[in-house]
Amino acid sequence: MSVGQRGGPLRATRWFADTPVPTGDIVRVLEAARWTGSARNRQPWRFVVVRDRGLQQRLSLLGGYAAHLAAAPVVVLLAVDHGTGGEDAEFDAGRAAQSLMLAAHDLGLGSCPASFFPASNAERAGRMVGVEAPWQVRTAISLGHPAPAPRGRSAIPSGRLPLDELVRWIGP
């Protein structure tokens, strides 16, 4: 379980209050991501911080589950260079994203990743924020102070599979 200082598991937040996120808090979560380990210390990531609502709205249309980007006070795009990162680039980028989200959780902020797909949407997202090859933007993370979700059933399943369905033990 990914647990921060605030206790409890890290959960995706898709609804945000209009409260701005202080720049110092954004820097803290970016520092956590920056210090994430990577294969051979390649650090195949770069971050783009978006606080422009119009741009966030356009980005929110580039993935089936990216709508939360429009309402977040902050969106952090994760650019990855596969040439620098090699076969480990996506895994290392995922580690950086998780570090960023855990740091946000420790500060009382909510977060949620979004994937830009298909590939043409990822290319469009990169162009929107000025990210050029060899860097690619496939992931964005919304950040903000959590707000209550609207009533109704979520399109996203909740809960977790039991551990005995996820783990196979070999040996004593």
PDB file of C-alpha atoms in Angstrom:
ATOM      1  CA  MET A   1       0.000   0.000   0.000  1.00  0.00           C
ATOM      2  CA  SER A   2       1.361   3.412  -0.904  1.00  0.00           C
ATOM      3  CA  VAL A   3       1.002   5.353   2.302  1.00  0.00           C
ATOM      4  CA  GLY A   4       2.166   8.882   2.973  1.00  0.00           C
ATOM      5  CA  GLN A   5       2.634  10.735   6.242  1.00  0.00           C
ATOM      6  CA  ARG A   6      -1.061  11.528   6.290  1.00  0.00           C
ATOM      7  CA  GLY A   7      -1.807   7.823   6.570  1.00  0.00           C
ATOM      8  CA  GLY A   8      -4.191   5.879   4.454  1.00  0.00           C
ATOM      9  CA  PRO A   9      -3.626   4.716   0.921  1.00  0.00           C
ATOM     10  CA  LEU A  10      -2.957   6.995  -1.998  1.00  0.00           C
ATOM     11  CA  ARG A  11      -6.226   7.303  -3.904  1.00  0.00           C
ATOM     12  CA  ALA A  12      -7.010   8.980  -7.199  1.00  0.00           C
ATOM     13  CA  THR A  13      -8.709  12.365  -6.857  1.00  0.00           C
ATOM     14  CA  ARG A  14     -10.775  13.481  -9.859  1.00  0.00           C
ATOM     15  CA  TRP A  15     -12.672  16.359  -8.214  1.00  0.00           C
ATOM     16  CA  PHE A  16     -10.918  19.476  -6.990  1.00  0.00           C
ATOM     17  CA  ALA A  17     -11.754  22.590  -4.980  1.00  0.00           C
ATOM     18  CA  ASP A  18     -11.098  25.960  -6.621  1.00  0.00           C
ATOM     19  CA  THR A  19      -8.398  26.640  -4.016  1.00  0.00           C
ATOM     20  CA  PRO A  20      -5.080  27.487  -5.711  1.00  0.00           C
ATOM     21  CA  VAL A  21      -2.055  25.285  -5.014  1.00  0.00           C
ATOM     22  CA  PRO A  22       0.853  27.357  -3.692  1.00  0.00           C
ATOM     23  CA  THR A  23       3.897  27.399  -5.964  1.00  0.00           C
ATOM     24  CA  GLY A  24       6.004  26.127  -3.046  1.00  0.00           C
ATOM     25  CA  ASP A  25       3.859  22.979  -2.840  1.00  0.00           C
ATOM     26  CA  ILE A  26       4.202  22.415  -6.577  1.00  0.00           C
ATOM     27  CA  VAL A  27       7.980  22.728  -6.252  1.00  0.00           C
ATOM     28  CA  ARG A  28       7.962  20.203  -3.375  1.00  0.00           C
ATOM     29  CA  VAL A  29       6.148  17.563  -5.433  1.00  0.00           C
ATOM     30  CA  LEU A  30       8.426  18.222  -8.416  1.00  0.00           C
ATOM     31  CA  GLU A  31      11.490  17.832  -6.167  1.00  0.00           C
ATOM     32  CA  ALA A  32      10.178  14.463  -4.988  1.00  0.00           C
ATOM     33  CA  ALA A  33       9.750  13.378  -8.601  1.00  0.00           C
ATOM     34  CA  ARG A  34      13.185  14.720  -9.540  1.00  0.00           C
ATOM     35  CA  TRP A  35      14.861  12.631  -6.836  1.00  0.00           C
ATOM     36  CA  THR A  36      13.168   9.410  -7.964  1.00  0.00           C
ATOM     37  CA  GLY A  37      15.610   6.675  -8.878  1.00  0.00           C
ATOM     38  CA  SER A  38      15.996   5.624 -12.501  1.00  0.00           C
ATOM     39  CA  ALA A  39      17.934   2.933 -14.333  1.00  0.00           C
ATOM     40  CA  ARG A  40      21.583   3.984 -14.473  1.00  0.00           C
ATOM     41  CA  ASN A  41      20.449   7.399 -13.158  1.00  0.00           C
ATOM     42  CA  ARG A  42      19.355   8.394 -16.679  1.00  0.00           C
ATOM     43  CA  GLN A  43      16.424  10.512 -15.445  1.00  0.00           C
ATOM     44  CA  PRO A  44      14.528  10.197 -18.740  1.00  0.00           C
ATOM     45  CA  TRP A  45      11.823  12.640 -17.710  1.00  0.00           C
ATOM     46  CA  ARG A  46      11.000  16.315 -17.857  1.00  0.00           C
ATOM     47  CA  PHE A  47       7.983  18.074 -16.356  1.00  0.00           C
ATOM     48  CA  VAL A  48       5.683  20.768 -17.729  1.00  0.00           C
ATOM     49  CA  VAL A  49       3.488  22.577 -15.192  1.00  0.00           C
ATOM     50  CA  VAL A  50       0.219  23.894 -16.618  1.00  0.00           C
ATOM     51  CA  ARG A  51      -1.934  26.391 -14.698  1.00  0.00           C
ATOM     52  CA  ASP A  52      -3.791  27.761 -17.724  1.00  0.00           C
ATOM     53  CA  ARG A  53      -7.460  26.661 -17.598  1.00  0.00           C
ATOM     54  CA  GLY A  54      -7.959  26.961 -21.350  1.00  0.00           C
ATOM     55  CA  LEU A  55      -4.993  24.708 -22.080  1.00  0.00           C
ATOM     56  CA  GLN A  56      -6.080  22.284 -19.370  1.00  0.00           C
ATOM     57  CA  GLN A  57      -9.520  22.097 -20.997  1.00  0.00           C
ATOM     58  CA  ARG A  58      -7.976  21.239 -24.372  1.00  0.00           C
ATOM     59  CA  LEU A  59      -5.698  18.619 -22.785  1.00  0.00           C
ATOM     60  CA  SER A  60      -8.698  17.050 -21.020  1.00  0.00           C
ATOM     61  CA  LEU A  61     -10.140  16.083 -24.412  1.00  0.00           C
ATOM     62  CA  LEU A  62      -7.118  13.973 -25.401  1.00  0.00           C
ATOM     63  CA  GLY A  63      -7.880  10.789 -23.468  1.00  0.00           C
ATOM     64  CA  GLY A  64     -10.858   8.690 -22.510  1.00  0.00           C
ATOM     65  CA  TYR A  65     -10.296   9.342 -18.805  1.00  0.00           C
ATOM     66  CA  ALA A  66      -8.590  12.743 -18.902  1.00  0.00           C
ATOM     67  CA  ALA A  67     -11.620  14.928 -18.059  1.00  0.00           C
ATOM     68  CA  HIS A  68     -10.299  15.651 -14.541  1.00  0.00           C
ATOM     69  CA  LEU A  69      -7.472  17.714 -16.068  1.00  0.00           C
ATOM     70  CA  ALA A  70      -9.949  20.503 -16.881  1.00  0.00           C
ATOM     71  CA  ALA A  71     -10.974  21.102 -13.269  1.00  0.00           C
ATOM     72  CA  ALA A  72      -7.609  20.739 -11.524  1.00  0.00           C
ATOM     73  CA  PRO A  73      -5.789  23.861 -10.343  1.00  0.00           C
ATOM     74  CA  VAL A  74      -2.525  22.351 -11.632  1.00  0.00           C
ATOM     75  CA  VAL A  75      -1.647  19.802 -14.296  1.00  0.00           C
ATOM     76  CA  VAL A  76       1.845  18.334 -14.537  1.00  0.00           C
ATOM     77  CA  LEU A  77       2.745  16.742 -17.847  1.00  0.00           C
ATOM     78  CA  LEU A  78       5.419  14.074 -17.847  1.00  0.00           C
ATOM     79  CA  ALA A  79       7.647  14.056 -20.924  1.00  0.00           C
ATOM     80  CA  VAL A  80       9.786  10.965 -21.520  1.00  0.00           C
ATOM     81  CA  ASP A  81      12.813  10.443 -23.763  1.00  0.00           C
ATOM     82  CA  HIS A  82      12.960   6.776 -24.740  1.00  0.00           C
ATOM     83  CA  GLY A  83      16.361   7.243 -26.359  1.00  0.00           C
ATOM     84  CA  THR A  84      17.877   8.371 -23.070  1.00  0.00           C
ATOM     85  CA  GLY A  85      15.892   5.992 -20.889  1.00  0.00           C
ATOM     86  CA  GLY A  86      16.050   2.934 -23.115  1.00  0.00           C
ATOM     87  CA  GLU A  87      13.882  -0.047 -22.297  1.00  0.00           C
ATOM     88  CA  ASP A  88      13.430   1.261 -18.755  1.00  0.00           C
ATOM     89  CA  ALA A  89      12.080   4.704 -19.728  1.00  0.00           C
ATOM     90  CA  GLU A  90       8.367   4.029 -19.164  1.00  0.00           C
ATOM     91  CA  PHE A  91       8.968   2.180 -15.904  1.00  0.00           C
ATOM     92  CA  ASP A  92      11.204   4.969 -14.631  1.00  0.00           C
ATOM     93  CA  ALA A  93       8.645   7.604 -15.665  1.00  0.00           C
ATOM     94  CA  GLY A  94       5.983   5.683 -13.750  1.00  0.00           C
ATOM     95  CA  ARG A  95       8.210   5.721 -10.682  1.00  0.00           C
ATOM     96  CA  ALA A  96       8.614   9.513 -11.010  1.00  0.00           C
ATOM     97  CA  ALA A  97       4.838   9.937 -11.392  1.00  0.00           C
ATOM     98  CA  GLN A  98       4.177   7.839  -8.285  1.00  0.00           C
ATOM     99  CA  SER A  99       6.762   9.827  -6.291  1.00  0.00           C
ATOM    100  CA  LEU A 100       5.080  13.052  -7.361  1.00  0.00           C
ATOM    101  CA  MET A 101       1.649  11.742  -6.379  1.00  0.00           C
ATOM    102  CA  LEU A 102       2.849  10.475  -2.983  1.00  0.00           C
ATOM    103  CA  ALA A 103       4.488  13.838  -2.246  1.00  0.00           C
ATOM    104  CA  ALA A 104       1.223  15.567  -3.162  1.00  0.00           C
ATOM    105  CA  HIS A 105      -0.652  13.199  -0.836  1.00  0.00           C
ATOM    106  CA  ASP A 106       1.738  14.073   2.013  1.00  0.00           C
ATOM    107  CA  LEU A 107       0.883  17.755   1.465  1.00  0.00           C
ATOM    108  CA  GLY A 108      -2.859  17.050   1.581  1.00  0.00           C
ATOM    109  CA  LEU A 109      -3.251  17.424  -2.177  1.00  0.00           C
ATOM    110  CA  GLY A 110      -5.171  15.067  -4.393  1.00  0.00           C
ATOM    111  CA  SER A 111      -3.849  13.785  -7.693  1.00  0.00           C
ATOM    112  CA  CYS A 112      -4.824  11.563 -10.583  1.00  0.00           C
ATOM    113  CA  PRO A 113      -2.882  10.403 -13.644  1.00  0.00           C
ATOM    114  CA  ALA A 114      -4.305  10.604 -17.163  1.00  0.00           C
ATOM    115  CA  SER A 115      -2.971   8.894 -20.273  1.00  0.00           C
ATOM    116  CA  PHE A 116      -3.135  10.547 -23.668  1.00  0.00           C
ATOM    117  CA  PHE A 117      -4.200   8.008 -26.282  1.00  0.00           C
ATOM    118  CA  PRO A 118      -4.133   7.073 -29.078  1.00  0.00           C
ATOM    119  CA  ALA A 119      -0.597   8.100 -30.092  1.00  0.00           C
ATOM    120  CA  SER A 120      -1.935  11.021 -32.131  1.00  0.00           C
ATOM    121  CA  ASN A 121      -3.414  12.510 -28.934  1.00  0.00           C
ATOM    122  CA  ALA A 122      -0.061  12.150 -27.166  1.00  0.00           C
ATOM    123  CA  GLU A 123       1.636  13.955 -30.054  1.00  0.00           C
ATOM    124  CA  ARG A 124      -1.028  16.684 -29.927  1.00  0.00           C
ATOM    125  CA  ALA A 125      -0.527  17.126 -26.153  1.00  0.00           C
ATOM    126  CA  GLY A 126       3.218  17.522 -26.671  1.00  0.00           C
ATOM    127  CA  ARG A 127       2.706  20.138 -29.374  1.00  0.00           C
ATOM    128  CA  MET A 128       0.281  22.083 -27.168  1.00  0.00           C
ATOM    129  CA  VAL A 129       2.947  22.550 -24.489  1.00  0.00           C
ATOM    130  CA  GLY A 130       5.989  22.908 -26.746  1.00  0.00           C
ATOM    131  CA  VAL A 131       7.514  19.485 -26.090  1.00  0.00           C
ATOM    132  CA  GLU A 132       9.564  18.369 -29.073  1.00  0.00           C
ATOM    133  CA  ALA A 133      11.215  15.098 -30.107  1.00  0.00           C
ATOM    134  CA  PRO A 134      12.848  13.108 -28.712  1.00  0.00           C
ATOM    135  CA  TRP A 135      10.549  13.905 -25.776  1.00  0.00           C
ATOM    136  CA  GLN A 136       7.019  12.472 -25.743  1.00  0.00           C
ATOM    137  CA  VAL A 137       4.087  13.327 -23.476  1.00  0.00           C
ATOM    138  CA  ARG A 138       1.794  10.378 -22.771  1.00  0.00           C
ATOM    139  CA  THR A 139       0.910  11.151 -19.145  1.00  0.00           C
ATOM    140  CA  ALA A 140      -0.488  14.085 -17.200  1.00  0.00           C
ATOM    141  CA  ILE A 141      -1.173  14.319 -13.477  1.00  0.00           C
ATOM    142  CA  SER A 142      -3.869  16.578 -12.047  1.00  0.00           C
ATOM    143  CA  LEU A 143      -3.112  18.201  -8.681  1.00  0.00           C
ATOM    144  CA  GLY A 144      -5.248  20.139  -6.256  1.00  0.00           C
ATOM    145  CA  HIS A 145      -7.141  20.231  -3.008  1.00  0.00           C
ATOM    146  CA  PRO A 146      -9.713  17.423  -3.068  1.00  0.00           C
ATOM    147  CA  ALA A 147     -13.415  18.226  -3.351  1.00  0.00           C
ATOM    148  CA  PRO A 148     -16.292  15.813  -2.770  1.00  0.00           C
ATOM    149  CA  ALA A 149     -17.228  13.749  -5.810  1.00  0.00           C
ATOM    150  CA  PRO A 150     -20.678  14.357  -7.230  1.00  0.00           C
ATOM    151  CA  ARG A 151     -23.310  11.831  -6.269  1.00  0.00           C
ATOM    152  CA  GLY A 152     -23.839   8.919  -8.573  1.00  0.00           C
ATOM    153  CA  ARG A 153     -22.090   5.820  -9.729  1.00  0.00           C
ATOM    154  CA  SER A 154     -18.521   6.150 -10.976  1.00  0.00           C
ATOM    155  CA  ALA A 155     -17.506   4.743 -14.342  1.00  0.00           C
ATOM    156  CA  ILE A 156     -14.292   3.613 -12.643  1.00  0.00           C
ATOM    157  CA  PRO A 157     -14.484   0.348 -10.649  1.00  0.00           C
ATOM    158  CA  SER A 158     -13.567   0.674  -6.973  1.00  0.00           C
ATOM    159  CA  GLY A 159     -11.998  -1.700  -4.470  1.00  0.00           C
ATOM    160  CA  ARG A 160      -9.034  -4.003  -4.806  1.00  0.00           C
ATOM    161  CA  LEU A 161      -8.575  -7.681  -5.546  1.00  0.00           C
ATOM    162  CA  PRO A 162      -7.661  -9.771  -2.501  1.00  0.00           C
ATOM    163  CA  LEU A 163      -3.936 -10.308  -2.019  1.00  0.00           C
ATOM    164  CA  ASP A 164      -4.265 -14.069  -2.512  1.00  0.00           C
ATOM    165  CA  GLU A 165      -5.518 -13.417  -6.066  1.00  0.00           C
ATOM    166  CA  LEU A 166      -2.520 -11.204  -6.856  1.00  0.00           C
ATOM    167  CA  VAL A 167       0.424 -13.058  -5.308  1.00  0.00           C
ATOM    168  CA  ARG A 168       2.004 -16.416  -6.056  1.00  0.00           C
ATOM    169  CA  TRP A 169       4.446 -17.682  -3.443  1.00  0.00           C
ATOM    170  CA  ILE A 170       7.369 -19.942  -4.430  1.00  0.00           C
ATOM    171  CA  GLY A 171       9.576 -21.465  -1.767  1.00  0.00           C
ATOM    172  CA  PRO A 172       9.321 -21.548   2.043  1.00  0.00           C
TER     173      PRO A 172
END
